[in-house]
mmCIF file of C-alpha atoms in Angstrom:
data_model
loop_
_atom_site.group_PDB
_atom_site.id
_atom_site.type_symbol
_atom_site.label_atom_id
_atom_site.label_comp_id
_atom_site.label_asym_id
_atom_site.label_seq_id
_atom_site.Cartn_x
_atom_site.Cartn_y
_atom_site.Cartn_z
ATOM 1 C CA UNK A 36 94.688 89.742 109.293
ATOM 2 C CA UNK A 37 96.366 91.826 112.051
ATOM 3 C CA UNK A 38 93.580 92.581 115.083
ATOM 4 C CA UNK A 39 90.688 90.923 113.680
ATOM 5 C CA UNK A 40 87.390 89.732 115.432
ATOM 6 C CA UNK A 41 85.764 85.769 114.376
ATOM 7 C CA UNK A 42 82.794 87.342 113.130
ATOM 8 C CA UNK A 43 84.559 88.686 110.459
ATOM 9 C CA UNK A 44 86.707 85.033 109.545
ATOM 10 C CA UNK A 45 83.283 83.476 109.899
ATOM 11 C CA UNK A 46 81.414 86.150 107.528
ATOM 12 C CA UNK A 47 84.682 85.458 104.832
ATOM 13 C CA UNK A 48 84.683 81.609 105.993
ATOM 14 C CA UNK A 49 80.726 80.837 104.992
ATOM 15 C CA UNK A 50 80.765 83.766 101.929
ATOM 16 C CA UNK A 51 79.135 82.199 98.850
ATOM 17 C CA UNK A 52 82.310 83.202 96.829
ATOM 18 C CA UNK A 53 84.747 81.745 99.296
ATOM 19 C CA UNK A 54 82.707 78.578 100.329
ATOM 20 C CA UNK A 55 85.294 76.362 97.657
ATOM 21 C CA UNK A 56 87.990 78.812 97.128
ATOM 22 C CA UNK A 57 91.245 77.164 98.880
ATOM 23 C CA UNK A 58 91.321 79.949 101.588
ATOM 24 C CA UNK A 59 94.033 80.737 103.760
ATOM 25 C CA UNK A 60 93.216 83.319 106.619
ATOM 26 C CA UNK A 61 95.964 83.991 109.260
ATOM 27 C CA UNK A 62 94.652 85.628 112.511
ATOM 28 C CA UNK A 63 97.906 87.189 113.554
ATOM 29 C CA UNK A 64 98.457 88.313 116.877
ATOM 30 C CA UNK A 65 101.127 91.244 117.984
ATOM 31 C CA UNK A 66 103.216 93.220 120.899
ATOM 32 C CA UNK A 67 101.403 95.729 122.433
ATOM 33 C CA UNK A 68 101.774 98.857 124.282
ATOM 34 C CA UNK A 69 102.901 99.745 126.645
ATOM 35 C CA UNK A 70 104.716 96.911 127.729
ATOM 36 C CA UNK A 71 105.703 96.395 124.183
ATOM 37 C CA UNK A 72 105.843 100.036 122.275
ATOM 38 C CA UNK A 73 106.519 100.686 118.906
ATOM 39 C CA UNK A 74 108.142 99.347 116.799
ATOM 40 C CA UNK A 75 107.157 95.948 118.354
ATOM 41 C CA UNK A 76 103.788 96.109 116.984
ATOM 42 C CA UNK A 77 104.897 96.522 113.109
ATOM 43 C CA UNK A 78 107.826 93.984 113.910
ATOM 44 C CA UNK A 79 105.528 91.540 114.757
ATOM 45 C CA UNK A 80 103.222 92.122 111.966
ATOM 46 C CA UNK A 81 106.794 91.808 109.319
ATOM 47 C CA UNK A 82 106.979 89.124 110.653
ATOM 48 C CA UNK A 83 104.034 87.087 109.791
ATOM 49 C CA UNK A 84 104.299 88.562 106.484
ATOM 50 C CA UNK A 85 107.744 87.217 106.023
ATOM 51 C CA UNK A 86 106.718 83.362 107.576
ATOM 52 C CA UNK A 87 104.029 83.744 103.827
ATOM 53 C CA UNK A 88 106.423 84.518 101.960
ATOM 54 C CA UNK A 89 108.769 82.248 102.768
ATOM 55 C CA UNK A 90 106.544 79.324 102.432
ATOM 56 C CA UNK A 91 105.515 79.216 98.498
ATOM 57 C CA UNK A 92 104.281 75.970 99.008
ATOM 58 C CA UNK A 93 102.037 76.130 102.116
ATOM 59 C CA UNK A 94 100.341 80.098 100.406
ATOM 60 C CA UNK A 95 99.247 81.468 96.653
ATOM 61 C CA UNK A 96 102.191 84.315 96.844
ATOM 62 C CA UNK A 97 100.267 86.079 93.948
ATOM 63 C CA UNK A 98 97.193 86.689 95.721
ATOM 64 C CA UNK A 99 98.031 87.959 99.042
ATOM 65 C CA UNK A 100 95.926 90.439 100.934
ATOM 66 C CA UNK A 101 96.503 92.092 104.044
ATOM 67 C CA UNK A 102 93.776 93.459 106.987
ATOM 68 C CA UNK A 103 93.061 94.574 109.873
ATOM 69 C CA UNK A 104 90.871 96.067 112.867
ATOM 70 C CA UNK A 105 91.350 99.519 114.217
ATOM 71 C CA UNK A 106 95.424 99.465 115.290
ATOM 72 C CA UNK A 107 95.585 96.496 113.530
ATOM 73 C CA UNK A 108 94.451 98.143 110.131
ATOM 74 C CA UNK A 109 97.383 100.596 110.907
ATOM 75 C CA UNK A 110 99.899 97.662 110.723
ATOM 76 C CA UNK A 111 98.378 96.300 107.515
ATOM 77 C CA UNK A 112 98.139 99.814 105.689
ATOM 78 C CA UNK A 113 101.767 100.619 106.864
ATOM 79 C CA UNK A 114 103.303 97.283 106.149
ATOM 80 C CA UNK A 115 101.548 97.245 102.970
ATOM 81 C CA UNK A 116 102.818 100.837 101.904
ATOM 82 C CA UNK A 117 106.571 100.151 103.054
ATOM 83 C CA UNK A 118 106.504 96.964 101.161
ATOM 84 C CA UNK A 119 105.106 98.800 98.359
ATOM 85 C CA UNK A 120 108.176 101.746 98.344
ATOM 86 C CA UNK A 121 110.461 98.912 98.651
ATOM 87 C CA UNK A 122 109.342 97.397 95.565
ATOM 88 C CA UNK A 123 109.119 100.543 93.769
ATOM 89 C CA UNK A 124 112.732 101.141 94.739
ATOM 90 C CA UNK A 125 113.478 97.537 92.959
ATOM 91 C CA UNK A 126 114.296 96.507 96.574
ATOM 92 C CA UNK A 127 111.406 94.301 97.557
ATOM 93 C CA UNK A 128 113.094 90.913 99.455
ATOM 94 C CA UNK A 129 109.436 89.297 97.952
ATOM 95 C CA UNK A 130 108.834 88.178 94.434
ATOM 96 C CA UNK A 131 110.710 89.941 91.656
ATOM 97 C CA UNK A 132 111.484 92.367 93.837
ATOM 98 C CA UNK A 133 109.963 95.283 91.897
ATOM 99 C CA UNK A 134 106.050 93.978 91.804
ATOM 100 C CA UNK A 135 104.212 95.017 94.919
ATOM 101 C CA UNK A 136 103.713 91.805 96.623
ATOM 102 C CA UNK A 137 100.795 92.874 98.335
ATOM 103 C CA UNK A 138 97.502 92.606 96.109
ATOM 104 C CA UNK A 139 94.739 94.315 98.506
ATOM 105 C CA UNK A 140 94.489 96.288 101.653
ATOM 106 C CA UNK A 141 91.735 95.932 103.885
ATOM 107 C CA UNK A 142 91.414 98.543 106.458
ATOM 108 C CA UNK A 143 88.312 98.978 109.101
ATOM 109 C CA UNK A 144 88.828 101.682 111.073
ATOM 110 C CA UNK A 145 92.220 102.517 111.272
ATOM 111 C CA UNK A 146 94.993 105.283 112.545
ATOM 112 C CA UNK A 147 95.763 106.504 109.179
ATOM 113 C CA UNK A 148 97.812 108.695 110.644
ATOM 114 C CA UNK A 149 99.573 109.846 114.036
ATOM 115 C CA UNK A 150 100.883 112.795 113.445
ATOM 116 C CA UNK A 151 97.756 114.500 113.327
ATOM 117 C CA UNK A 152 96.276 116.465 116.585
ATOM 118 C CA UNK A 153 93.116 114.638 117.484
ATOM 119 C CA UNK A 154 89.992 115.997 118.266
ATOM 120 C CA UNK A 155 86.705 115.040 119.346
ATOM 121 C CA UNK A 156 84.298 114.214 117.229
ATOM 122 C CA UNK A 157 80.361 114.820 117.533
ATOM 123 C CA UNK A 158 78.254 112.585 119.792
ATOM 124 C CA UNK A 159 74.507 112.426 119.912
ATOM 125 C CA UNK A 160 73.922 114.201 123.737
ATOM 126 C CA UNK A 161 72.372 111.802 126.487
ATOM 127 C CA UNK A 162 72.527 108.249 126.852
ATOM 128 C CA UNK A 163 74.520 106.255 124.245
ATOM 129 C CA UNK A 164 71.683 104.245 122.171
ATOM 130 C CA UNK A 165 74.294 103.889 119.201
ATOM 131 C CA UNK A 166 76.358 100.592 118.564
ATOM 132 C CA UNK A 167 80.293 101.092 118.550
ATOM 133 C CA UNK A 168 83.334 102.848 121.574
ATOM 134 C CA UNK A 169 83.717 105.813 121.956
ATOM 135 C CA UNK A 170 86.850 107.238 122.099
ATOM 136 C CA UNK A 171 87.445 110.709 123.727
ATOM 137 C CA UNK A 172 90.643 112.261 123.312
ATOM 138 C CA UNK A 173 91.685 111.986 126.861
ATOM 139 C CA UNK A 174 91.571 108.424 125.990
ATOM 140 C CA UNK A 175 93.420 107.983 122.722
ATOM 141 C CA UNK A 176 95.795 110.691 124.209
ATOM 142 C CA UNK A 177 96.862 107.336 126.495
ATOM 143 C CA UNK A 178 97.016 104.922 124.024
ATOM 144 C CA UNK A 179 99.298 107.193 122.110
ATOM 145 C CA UNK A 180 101.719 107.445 125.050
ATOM 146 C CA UNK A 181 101.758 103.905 125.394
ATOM 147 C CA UNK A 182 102.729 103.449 121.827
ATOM 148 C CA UNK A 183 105.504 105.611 121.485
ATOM 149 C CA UNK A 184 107.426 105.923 124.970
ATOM 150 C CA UNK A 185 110.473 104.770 125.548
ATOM 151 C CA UNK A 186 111.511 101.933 127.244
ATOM 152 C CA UNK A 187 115.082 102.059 127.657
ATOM 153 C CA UNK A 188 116.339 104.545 130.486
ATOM 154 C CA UNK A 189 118.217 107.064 129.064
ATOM 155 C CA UNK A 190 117.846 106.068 125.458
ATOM 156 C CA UNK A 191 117.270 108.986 123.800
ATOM 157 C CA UNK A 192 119.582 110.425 126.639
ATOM 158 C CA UNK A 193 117.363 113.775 126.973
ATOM 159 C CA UNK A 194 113.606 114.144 126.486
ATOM 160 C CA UNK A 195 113.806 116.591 123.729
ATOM 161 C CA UNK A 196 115.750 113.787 121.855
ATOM 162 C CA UNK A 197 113.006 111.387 122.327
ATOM 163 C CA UNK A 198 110.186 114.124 121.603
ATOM 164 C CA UNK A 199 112.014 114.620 118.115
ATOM 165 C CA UNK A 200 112.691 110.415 117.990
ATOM 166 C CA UNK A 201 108.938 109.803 117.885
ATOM 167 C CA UNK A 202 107.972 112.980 115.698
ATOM 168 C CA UNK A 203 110.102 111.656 112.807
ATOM 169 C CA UNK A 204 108.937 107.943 113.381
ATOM 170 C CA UNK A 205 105.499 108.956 113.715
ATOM 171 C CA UNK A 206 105.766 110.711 109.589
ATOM 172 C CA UNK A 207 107.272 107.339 108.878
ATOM 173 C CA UNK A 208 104.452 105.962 106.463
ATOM 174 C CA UNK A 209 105.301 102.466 107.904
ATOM 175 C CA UNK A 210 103.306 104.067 110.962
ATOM 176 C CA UNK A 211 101.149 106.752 109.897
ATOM 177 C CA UNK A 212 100.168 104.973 106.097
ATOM 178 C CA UNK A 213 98.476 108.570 104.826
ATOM 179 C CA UNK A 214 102.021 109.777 104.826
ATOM 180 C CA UNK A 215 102.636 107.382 102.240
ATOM 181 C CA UNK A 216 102.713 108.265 98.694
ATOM 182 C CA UNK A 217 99.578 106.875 96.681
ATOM 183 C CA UNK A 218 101.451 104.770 94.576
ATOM 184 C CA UNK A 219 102.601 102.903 97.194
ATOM 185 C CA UNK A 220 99.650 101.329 98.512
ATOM 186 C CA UNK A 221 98.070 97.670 96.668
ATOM 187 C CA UNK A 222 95.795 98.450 93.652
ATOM 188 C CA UNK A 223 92.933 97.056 96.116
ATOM 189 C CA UNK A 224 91.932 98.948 99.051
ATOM 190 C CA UNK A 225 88.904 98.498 101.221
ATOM 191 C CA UNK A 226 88.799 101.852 103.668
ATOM 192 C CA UNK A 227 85.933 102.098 106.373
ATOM 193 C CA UNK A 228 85.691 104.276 108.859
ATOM 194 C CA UNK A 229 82.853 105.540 111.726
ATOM 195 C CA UNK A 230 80.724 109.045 112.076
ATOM 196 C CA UNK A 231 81.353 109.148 115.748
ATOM 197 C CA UNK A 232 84.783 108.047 115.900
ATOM 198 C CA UNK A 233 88.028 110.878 115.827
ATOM 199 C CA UNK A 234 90.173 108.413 113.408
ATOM 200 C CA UNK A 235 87.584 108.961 110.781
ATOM 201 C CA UNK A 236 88.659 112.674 110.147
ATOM 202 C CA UNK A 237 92.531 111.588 108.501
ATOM 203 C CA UNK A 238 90.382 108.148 107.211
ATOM 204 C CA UNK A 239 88.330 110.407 104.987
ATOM 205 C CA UNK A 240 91.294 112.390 104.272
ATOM 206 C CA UNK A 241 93.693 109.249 103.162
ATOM 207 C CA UNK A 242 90.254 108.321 101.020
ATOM 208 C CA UNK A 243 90.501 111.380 99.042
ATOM 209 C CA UNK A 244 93.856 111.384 98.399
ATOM 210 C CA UNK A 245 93.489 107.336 97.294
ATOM 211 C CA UNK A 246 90.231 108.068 95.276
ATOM 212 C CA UNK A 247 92.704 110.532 92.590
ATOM 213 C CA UNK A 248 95.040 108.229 92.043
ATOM 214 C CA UNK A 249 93.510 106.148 88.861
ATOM 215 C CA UNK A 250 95.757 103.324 89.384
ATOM 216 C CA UNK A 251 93.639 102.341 92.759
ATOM 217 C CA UNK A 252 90.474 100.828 92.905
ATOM 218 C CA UNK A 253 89.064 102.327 96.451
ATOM 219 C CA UNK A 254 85.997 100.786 98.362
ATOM 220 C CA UNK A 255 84.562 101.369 101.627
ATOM 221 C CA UNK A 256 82.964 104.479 102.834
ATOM 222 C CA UNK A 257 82.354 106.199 106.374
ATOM 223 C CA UNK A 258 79.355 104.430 108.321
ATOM 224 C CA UNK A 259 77.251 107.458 109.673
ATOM 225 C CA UNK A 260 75.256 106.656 113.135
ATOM 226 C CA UNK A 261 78.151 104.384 114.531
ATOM 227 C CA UNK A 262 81.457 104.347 116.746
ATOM 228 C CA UNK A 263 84.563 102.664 116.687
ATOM 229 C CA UNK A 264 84.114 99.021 116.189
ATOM 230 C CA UNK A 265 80.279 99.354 115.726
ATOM 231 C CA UNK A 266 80.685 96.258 113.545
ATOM 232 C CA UNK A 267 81.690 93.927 116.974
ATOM 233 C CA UNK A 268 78.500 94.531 118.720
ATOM 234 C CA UNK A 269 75.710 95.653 116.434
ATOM 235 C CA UNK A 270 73.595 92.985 115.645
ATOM 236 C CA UNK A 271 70.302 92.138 113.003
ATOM 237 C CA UNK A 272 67.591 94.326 112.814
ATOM 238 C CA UNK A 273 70.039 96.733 114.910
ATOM 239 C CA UNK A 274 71.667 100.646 113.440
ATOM 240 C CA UNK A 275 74.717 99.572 111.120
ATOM 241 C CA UNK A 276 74.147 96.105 110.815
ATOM 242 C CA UNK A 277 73.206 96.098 107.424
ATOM 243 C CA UNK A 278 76.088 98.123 106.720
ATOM 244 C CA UNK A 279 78.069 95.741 108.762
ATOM 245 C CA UNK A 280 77.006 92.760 106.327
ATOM 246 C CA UNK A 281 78.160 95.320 103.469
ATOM 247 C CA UNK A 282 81.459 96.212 104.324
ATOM 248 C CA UNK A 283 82.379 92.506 105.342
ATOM 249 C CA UNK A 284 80.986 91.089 101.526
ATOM 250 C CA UNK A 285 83.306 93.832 99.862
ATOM 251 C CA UNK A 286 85.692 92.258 101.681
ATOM 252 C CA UNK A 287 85.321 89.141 100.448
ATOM 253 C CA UNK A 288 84.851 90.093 96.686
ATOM 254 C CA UNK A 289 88.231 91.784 97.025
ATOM 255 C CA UNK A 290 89.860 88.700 98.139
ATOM 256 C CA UNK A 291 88.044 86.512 95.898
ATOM 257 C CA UNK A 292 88.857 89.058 92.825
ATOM 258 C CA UNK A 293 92.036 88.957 94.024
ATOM 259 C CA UNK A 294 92.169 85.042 93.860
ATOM 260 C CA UNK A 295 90.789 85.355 90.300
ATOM 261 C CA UNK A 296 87.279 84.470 90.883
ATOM 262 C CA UNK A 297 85.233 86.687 88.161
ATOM 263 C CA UNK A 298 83.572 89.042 90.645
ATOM 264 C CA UNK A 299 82.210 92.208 90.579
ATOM 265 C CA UNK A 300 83.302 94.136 94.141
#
């Protein structure tokens, strides 16, 4: 799990379905921007992927899932895709090399896609009385230009040469996953995304395109009446929690279906 809150581990941790099931949850920590800009981030996030799968002993390499919170969703969708050409390609350094080693995808929230020119996204006027961030443009429009600057002087030598550097990584589907081709991403895939947050718009795109492809089984949906990471702060009896509670136990049945518990999800 790349970016992920304790409420969540706890919720997967105490789960009915999970309570006996030999669970193995890594909380993964990465580089970040700007002191660390791409392609730190998805380095890091390799990285713990590789430490799995080079450990048969210690992890279950046939029932491996991957997650993630809001940029951390982006590095499990994007490592998850990549790993999932490369195995397509018979290239895969996991496994047989041509299986996709990666058995679900659990996304909350995430930058599907960075390419895309962001926009605003419909508020309620007045004083916020809904659970979740938000997240104007001006502000994203920062974290962006953390992500993606250069750090070395001079390296791309001009600034065109950068601008057209970061273009062409930011269509890379290692960083913007709904560049990806469908068959590329796990047959599991838990999407959820927020009514009042901009990253839902190419979300619900990278749904649609997911939801075609009969190969994947998609789950999730768009939480209406909630911002980015409603889920951290609403609590019972408050808007989204029950939906909260929802999204979290899908989780769960993925990665217990995935373990080969009989499960509905």
């Amino acid at each position: 799990m790349y970016g992920t809150d304790i409420g969540f581990i706890e919720h997967l941790l105490n789960h009915p379905l999970l309570a006996s099931y030999p669970l193995a949850i890594l909380d993964c920590d990465y580089a970040k921007a700007p002191e660390y800009p791409c392609p730190a981030a998805p380095d890091d996030a390799r990285d713990a992927v590789d430490y799995v799968f080079r450990n048969p002993r210690l992890y279950d390499l046939n029932k491996v899932t991957l997650g993630g919170f809001s940029a951390g969703a982006n590095l499990a969708m994007g490592l998850s895709v990549d790993l999932g050409n490369q195995s397509h390609k018979g290239v895969s350094p996991y496994g047989d090399g041509k299986s996709h080693p990666i058995h679900a995808v659990i996304a909350f929230y995430p930058v599907a896609k960075w390419v895309s020119e962001r926009v605003d996204v419909p508020v309620p006027p007045g004083p916020q009385t809904w659970p979740g961030i938000p997240l104007p443009k001006e502000v994203t429009d920062i974290f962006d230009d953390s992500y993606w600057f250069s750090p070395v002087l001079n390296d791309p030598p001009t600034a065109e040469e950068d601008r057209a550097r970061v273009k062409a990584w930011m269509q890379m589907p290692l960083y913007s996953p709904a560049c990806a081709d469908s068959k590329d991403f796990p047959r599991y895939i838990e999407l959820v995304s927020c009514e009042y947050d901009h990253l839902s718009i190419e979300g619900e795109k990278l749904r649609e395109v997911l939801s075609k492809d009969k190969t994947k089984q998609v789950y999730g949906r768009r939480i209406d009446g909630v911002g980015h990471s409603w889920d951290l702060v609403t609590a019972p009896g408050q808007t989204g929690y029950k939906e909260r509670c929802e999204m979290y136990d899908i989780a769960a049945r993925i990665i217990a279906h995935v373990g080969g518990i009989e499960v509905e999800i």
